[in-house]
PDB file of C-alpha atoms and ligand atoms in Angstrom:
ATOM      1  CA  MET A  23      89.090  91.010  73.593  1.00  0.00           C
ATOM      2  CA  SER A  24      88.759  92.491  76.991  1.00  0.00           C
ATOM      3  CA  LYS A  25      89.428  96.289  78.284  1.00  0.00           C
ATOM      4  CA  PRO A  26      93.393  96.122  79.279  1.00  0.00           C
ATOM      5  CA  VAL A  27      94.340  97.086  82.821  1.00  0.00           C
ATOM      6  CA  TYR A  28      97.453  99.811  82.802  1.00  0.00           C
ATOM      7  CA  VAL A  29     100.294  98.798  85.392  1.00  0.00           C
ATOM      8  CA  LEU A  30     102.322 102.144  85.806  1.00  0.00           C
ATOM      9  CA  GLY A  31     105.626 102.514  87.611  1.00  0.00           C
ATOM     10  CA  GLY A  32     107.538 105.398  88.022  1.00  0.00           C
ATOM     11  CA  PRO A  33     111.036 106.799  89.320  1.00  0.00           C
ATOM     12  CA  ASN A  34     113.897 104.437  90.171  1.00  0.00           C
ATOM     13  CA  LEU A  35     111.530 101.274  90.019  1.00  0.00           C
ATOM     14  CA  ASN A  36     113.517 100.073  86.955  1.00  0.00           C
ATOM     15  CA  LEU A  37     116.271  99.448  89.658  1.00  0.00           C
ATOM     16  CA  LEU A  38     114.073  97.079  91.733  1.00  0.00           C
ATOM     17  CA  GLY A  39     116.118  94.019  92.845  1.00  0.00           C
ATOM     18  CA  SER A  40     119.063  95.875  93.406  1.00  0.00           C
ATOM     19  CA  ARG A  41     117.576  99.381  94.877  1.00  0.00           C
ATOM     20  CA  GLU A  42     117.669  98.968  98.506  1.00  0.00           C
ATOM     21  CA  PRO A  43     116.617  95.529  98.941  1.00  0.00           C
ATOM     22  CA  GLU A  44     115.914  95.674 102.530  1.00  0.00           C
ATOM     23  CA  ILE A  45     113.036  97.917 101.736  1.00  0.00           C
ATOM     24  CA  TYR A  46     111.946  96.505  98.305  1.00  0.00           C
ATOM     25  CA  GLY A  47     113.119  93.084  98.205  1.00  0.00           C
ATOM     26  CA  ARG A  48     115.407  91.311  95.931  1.00  0.00           C
ATOM     27  CA  ASP A  49     112.349  91.060  92.801  1.00  0.00           C
ATOM     28  CA  THR A  50     113.234  92.651  89.695  1.00  0.00           C
ATOM     29  CA  LEU A  51     110.360  94.975  87.982  1.00  0.00           C
ATOM     30  CA  GLU A  52     109.996  92.207  85.434  1.00  0.00           C
ATOM     31  CA  ASP A  53     109.488  89.601  87.912  1.00  0.00           C
ATOM     32  CA  ILE A  54     106.827  91.297  89.575  1.00  0.00           C
ATOM     33  CA  HIS A  55     105.399  91.932  85.832  1.00  0.00           C
ATOM     34  CA  GLN A  56     105.656  88.305  85.201  1.00  0.00           C
ATOM     35  CA  ARG A  57     103.537  87.187  87.888  1.00  0.00           C
ATOM     36  CA  LEU A  58     100.973  89.821  86.799  1.00  0.00           C
ATOM     37  CA  ARG A  59     100.775  88.094  83.721  1.00  0.00           C
ATOM     38  CA  THR A  60     100.380  85.111  84.877  1.00  0.00           C
ATOM     39  CA  LEU A  61      97.418  86.202  87.083  1.00  0.00           C
ATOM     40  CA  ALA A  62      96.008  88.284  84.454  1.00  0.00           C
ATOM     41  CA  GLY A  63      94.965  85.238  82.078  1.00  0.00           C
ATOM     42  CA  SER A  64      93.539  86.478  78.935  1.00  0.00           C
ATOM     43  CA  THR A  65      93.240  90.137  80.365  1.00  0.00           C
ATOM     44  CA  PRO A  66      95.831  92.213  78.375  1.00  0.00           C
ATOM     45  CA  LEU A  67      98.193  94.387  80.526  1.00  0.00           C
ATOM     46  CA  GLU A  68     100.100  97.461  79.619  1.00  0.00           C
ATOM     47  CA  LEU A  69     102.967  97.158  81.785  1.00  0.00           C
ATOM     48  CA  ARG A  70     105.037 100.173  81.793  1.00  0.00           C
ATOM     49  CA  GLN A  71     107.593 102.155  83.630  1.00  0.00           C
ATOM     50  CA  THR A  72     109.110 105.611  83.726  1.00  0.00           C
ATOM     51  CA  ASN A  73     111.682 108.078  85.693  1.00  0.00           C
ATOM     52  CA  HIS A  74     109.543 111.127  84.087  1.00  0.00           C
ATOM     53  CA  GLU A  75     106.334 112.415  85.726  1.00  0.00           C
ATOM     54  CA  GLY A  76     104.934 113.938  82.250  1.00  0.00           C
ATOM     55  CA  MET A  77     105.053 110.460  81.183  1.00  0.00           C
ATOM     56  CA  LEU A  78     102.905 109.305  83.621  1.00  0.00           C
ATOM     57  CA  VAL A  79     100.031 111.818  83.431  1.00  0.00           C
ATOM     58  CA  ASP A  80     100.306 111.271  79.606  1.00  0.00           C
ATOM     59  CA  TRP A  81     100.023 107.157  80.159  1.00  0.00           C
ATOM     60  CA  LEU A  82      96.979 108.133  82.403  1.00  0.00           C
ATOM     61  CA  HIS A  83      95.398 109.924  79.681  1.00  0.00           C
ATOM     62  CA  GLU A  84      96.104 107.071  77.212  1.00  0.00           C
ATOM     63  CA  ALA A  85      94.397 104.588  79.537  1.00  0.00           C
ATOM     64  CA  GLN A  86      91.402 106.659  79.215  1.00  0.00           C
ATOM     65  CA  ALA A  87      91.767 107.159  75.545  1.00  0.00           C
ATOM     66  CA  GLN A  88      91.896 103.584  75.431  1.00  0.00           C
ATOM     67  CA  GLY A  89      89.086 102.408  77.534  1.00  0.00           C
ATOM     68  CA  ALA A  90      91.097 100.905  80.147  1.00  0.00           C
ATOM     69  CA  ARG A  91      89.677  98.424  82.727  1.00  0.00           C
ATOM     70  CA  ALA A  92      91.849 100.320  85.504  1.00  0.00           C
ATOM     71  CA  VAL A  93      95.329 101.485  86.419  1.00  0.00           C
ATOM     72  CA  LEU A  94      97.330 100.218  89.008  1.00  0.00           C
ATOM     73  CA  LEU A  95      99.794 103.147  89.798  1.00  0.00           C
ATOM     74  CA  ASN A  96     103.042 102.923  92.023  1.00  0.00           C
ATOM     75  CA  ALA A  97     104.362 106.656  91.463  1.00  0.00           C
ATOM     76  CA  ALA A  98     107.098 105.891  93.383  1.00  0.00           C
ATOM     77  CA  ALA A  99     108.318 109.583  94.867  1.00  0.00           C
ATOM     78  CA  TYR A 100     106.057 111.084  92.783  1.00  0.00           C
ATOM     79  CA  THR A 101     103.147 109.907  94.953  1.00  0.00           C
ATOM     80  CA  HIS A 102     104.546 112.539  97.194  1.00  0.00           C
ATOM     81  CA  THR A 103     104.647 115.178  95.408  1.00  0.00           C
ATOM     82  CA  SER A 104     102.708 115.606  92.015  1.00  0.00           C
ATOM     83  CA  ILE A 105      99.941 117.632  92.004  1.00  0.00           C
ATOM     84  CA  ALA A 106      99.924 116.725  88.434  1.00  0.00           C
ATOM     85  CA  LEU A 107      99.308 113.116  88.946  1.00  0.00           C
ATOM     86  CA  LEU A 108      96.335 113.997  91.186  1.00  0.00           C
ATOM     87  CA  ASP A 109      94.810 116.302  88.740  1.00  0.00           C
ATOM     88  CA  ALA A 110      95.238 113.611  85.907  1.00  0.00           C
ATOM     89  CA  ILE A 111      93.734 110.960  88.101  1.00  0.00           C
ATOM     90  CA  LYS A 112      90.680 113.234  88.850  1.00  0.00           C
ATOM     91  CA  ALA A 113      90.823 113.987  85.122  1.00  0.00           C
ATOM     92  CA  ILE A 114      89.688 110.259  83.886  1.00  0.00           C
ATOM     93  CA  THR A 115      86.896 108.132  84.901  1.00  0.00           C
ATOM     94  CA  VAL A 116      89.148 104.931  84.525  1.00  0.00           C
ATOM     95  CA  PRO A 117      89.514 103.564  88.354  1.00  0.00           C
ATOM     96  CA  VAL A 118      93.301 104.114  89.531  1.00  0.00           C
ATOM     97  CA  ILE A 119      94.557 101.836  92.604  1.00  0.00           C
ATOM     98  CA  GLU A 120      97.644 103.188  94.111  1.00  0.00           C
ATOM     99  CA  VAL A 121     100.553 100.550  94.572  1.00  0.00           C
ATOM    100  CA  HIS A 122     103.492 100.502  96.827  1.00  0.00           C
ATOM    101  CA  LEU A 123     105.763  97.863  97.346  1.00  0.00           C
ATOM    102  CA  SER A 124     106.690  99.265 100.910  1.00  0.00           C
ATOM    103  CA  ASP A 125     104.409 100.966 103.322  1.00  0.00           C
ATOM    104  CA  PRO A 126     105.279 104.633 103.050  1.00  0.00           C
ATOM    105  CA  LYS A 127     102.982 105.282 106.118  1.00  0.00           C
ATOM    106  CA  THR A 128     105.553 103.554 108.235  1.00  0.00           C
ATOM    107  CA  ARG A 129     108.215 105.293 106.525  1.00  0.00           C
ATOM    108  CA  GLU A 130     109.768 109.004 107.106  1.00  0.00           C
ATOM    109  CA  ALA A 131     107.050 111.590 107.617  1.00  0.00           C
ATOM    110  CA  PHE A 132     107.730 112.910 103.857  1.00  0.00           C
ATOM    111  CA  ARG A 133     106.072 109.948 102.471  1.00  0.00           C
ATOM    112  CA  HIS A 134     103.078 110.077 104.667  1.00  0.00           C
ATOM    113  CA  LEU A 135     101.532 112.505 102.123  1.00  0.00           C
ATOM    114  CA  SER A 136      99.863 111.130  98.940  1.00  0.00           C
ATOM    115  CA  TYR A 137      98.718 113.271  96.240  1.00  0.00           C
ATOM    116  CA  VAL A 138      97.725 109.753  94.582  1.00  0.00           C
ATOM    117  CA  GLY A 139      96.059 108.627  97.351  1.00  0.00           C
ATOM    118  CA  MET A 140      93.923 111.651  97.393  1.00  0.00           C
ATOM    119  CA  ALA A 141      92.139 110.526  93.942  1.00  0.00           C
ATOM    120  CA  ALA A 142      92.747 106.909  94.229  1.00  0.00           C
ATOM    121  CA  ALA A 143      90.031 104.479  93.950  1.00  0.00           C
ATOM    122  CA  ALA A 144      91.616 101.962  96.640  1.00  0.00           C
ATOM    123  CA  THR A 145      95.452 101.684  97.630  1.00  0.00           C
ATOM    124  CA  VAL A 146      97.609  98.705  98.256  1.00  0.00           C
ATOM    125  CA  GLU A 147     100.496  98.523 100.066  1.00  0.00           C
ATOM    126  CA  GLY A 148     103.073  96.954 102.121  1.00  0.00           C
ATOM    127  CA  LEU A 149     102.597  93.744 100.855  1.00  0.00           C
ATOM    128  CA  GLY A 150     105.847  93.576  98.683  1.00  0.00           C
ATOM    129  CA  PRO A 151     105.174  92.196  95.285  1.00  0.00           C
ATOM    130  CA  GLN A 152     102.066  90.910  96.708  1.00  0.00           C
ATOM    131  CA  SER A 153     100.725  94.554  96.531  1.00  0.00           C
ATOM    132  CA  TYR A 154     100.086  94.340  92.414  1.00  0.00           C
ATOM    133  CA  LEU A 155      98.770  90.815  92.659  1.00  0.00           C
ATOM    134  CA  VAL A 156      96.622  91.763  95.396  1.00  0.00           C
ATOM    135  CA  ALA A 157      95.467  95.325  93.284  1.00  0.00           C
ATOM    136  CA  LEU A 158      94.673  93.348  90.141  1.00  0.00           C
ATOM    137  CA  GLU A 159      92.645  90.614  92.076  1.00  0.00           C
ATOM    138  CA  LYS A 160      90.591  94.146  93.454  1.00  0.00           C
ATOM    139  CA  VAL A 161      89.964  94.674  89.622  1.00  0.00           C
ATOM    140  CA  ALA A 162      89.165  91.119  88.868  1.00  0.00           C
ATOM    141  CA  ARG A 163      86.602  90.765  91.515  1.00  0.00           C
ATOM    142  CA  GLY A 164      85.027  94.358  90.736  1.00  0.00           C
ATOM    143  CA  GLU A 165      85.949  95.961  93.525  1.00  0.00           C
ATOM    144  CA  VAL A 166      87.203  99.149  91.601  1.00  0.00           C
TER     145      VAL A 166
HETATM  146  C1  DQA B 293     107.433 103.230  96.819  1.00  0.00           C
HETATM  147  C2  DQA B 293     107.231 104.004  97.990  1.00  0.00           C
HETATM  148  C3  DQA B 293     107.844 105.160  97.533  1.00  0.00           C
HETATM  149  O1  DQA B 293     107.744 106.473  98.881  1.00  0.00           O
HETATM  150  C4  DQA B 293     109.187 105.551  97.412  1.00  0.00           C
HETATM  151  O2  DQA B 293     109.514 106.808  96.909  1.00  0.00           O
HETATM  152  C5  DQA B 293     109.191 104.633  96.095  1.00  0.00           C
HETATM  153  C6  DQA B 293     108.550 102.992  96.142  1.00  0.00           C
HETATM  154  C7  DQA B 293     107.037 101.761  96.996  1.00  0.00           C
HETATM  155  O3  DQA B 293     106.402 101.111  96.130  1.00  0.00           O
HETATM  156  O4  DQA B 293     107.095 101.224  98.408  1.00  0.00           O
HETATM  157  O5  DQA B 293     109.991 104.982  95.316  1.00  0.00           O
HETATM  158  O6  DQA B 293     106.424 103.843  95.903  1.00  0.00           O
END
């Protein structure tokens, strides 16, 4: 069995579909996960979402312990606040791709800083759900 790819989502992403659809679209997180499953084929995926910062830290550690191939991380608002996530990404050797539905760099100034991006192997943002698929393709092509 090939190494798993972890797809981790942070706070409020459980409300995708109804949450600010003019920014994030109408797809639910489950819709996005289903598209990822289809694209992944036989590559095992760990598809998870939490509203809790420390849980994301624990899952990054788990990805390392499980020998994951890569992590796709949409840390949502913790992207812009969490030194704990920055440290966790630096503490593991599994490549982490930062993913966002929107393009935070074109939004409010407080979203321009990304602690996740300081340690991520790559960033894919601003493509809606397609950001996740492009990130998974980067993994499949061995770009990270
Ligand atoms: C987001 C962008 C973040 O700034 C925001 O806090 C989110 C979602 C995105 O996917 O576009 O919750 O990560």
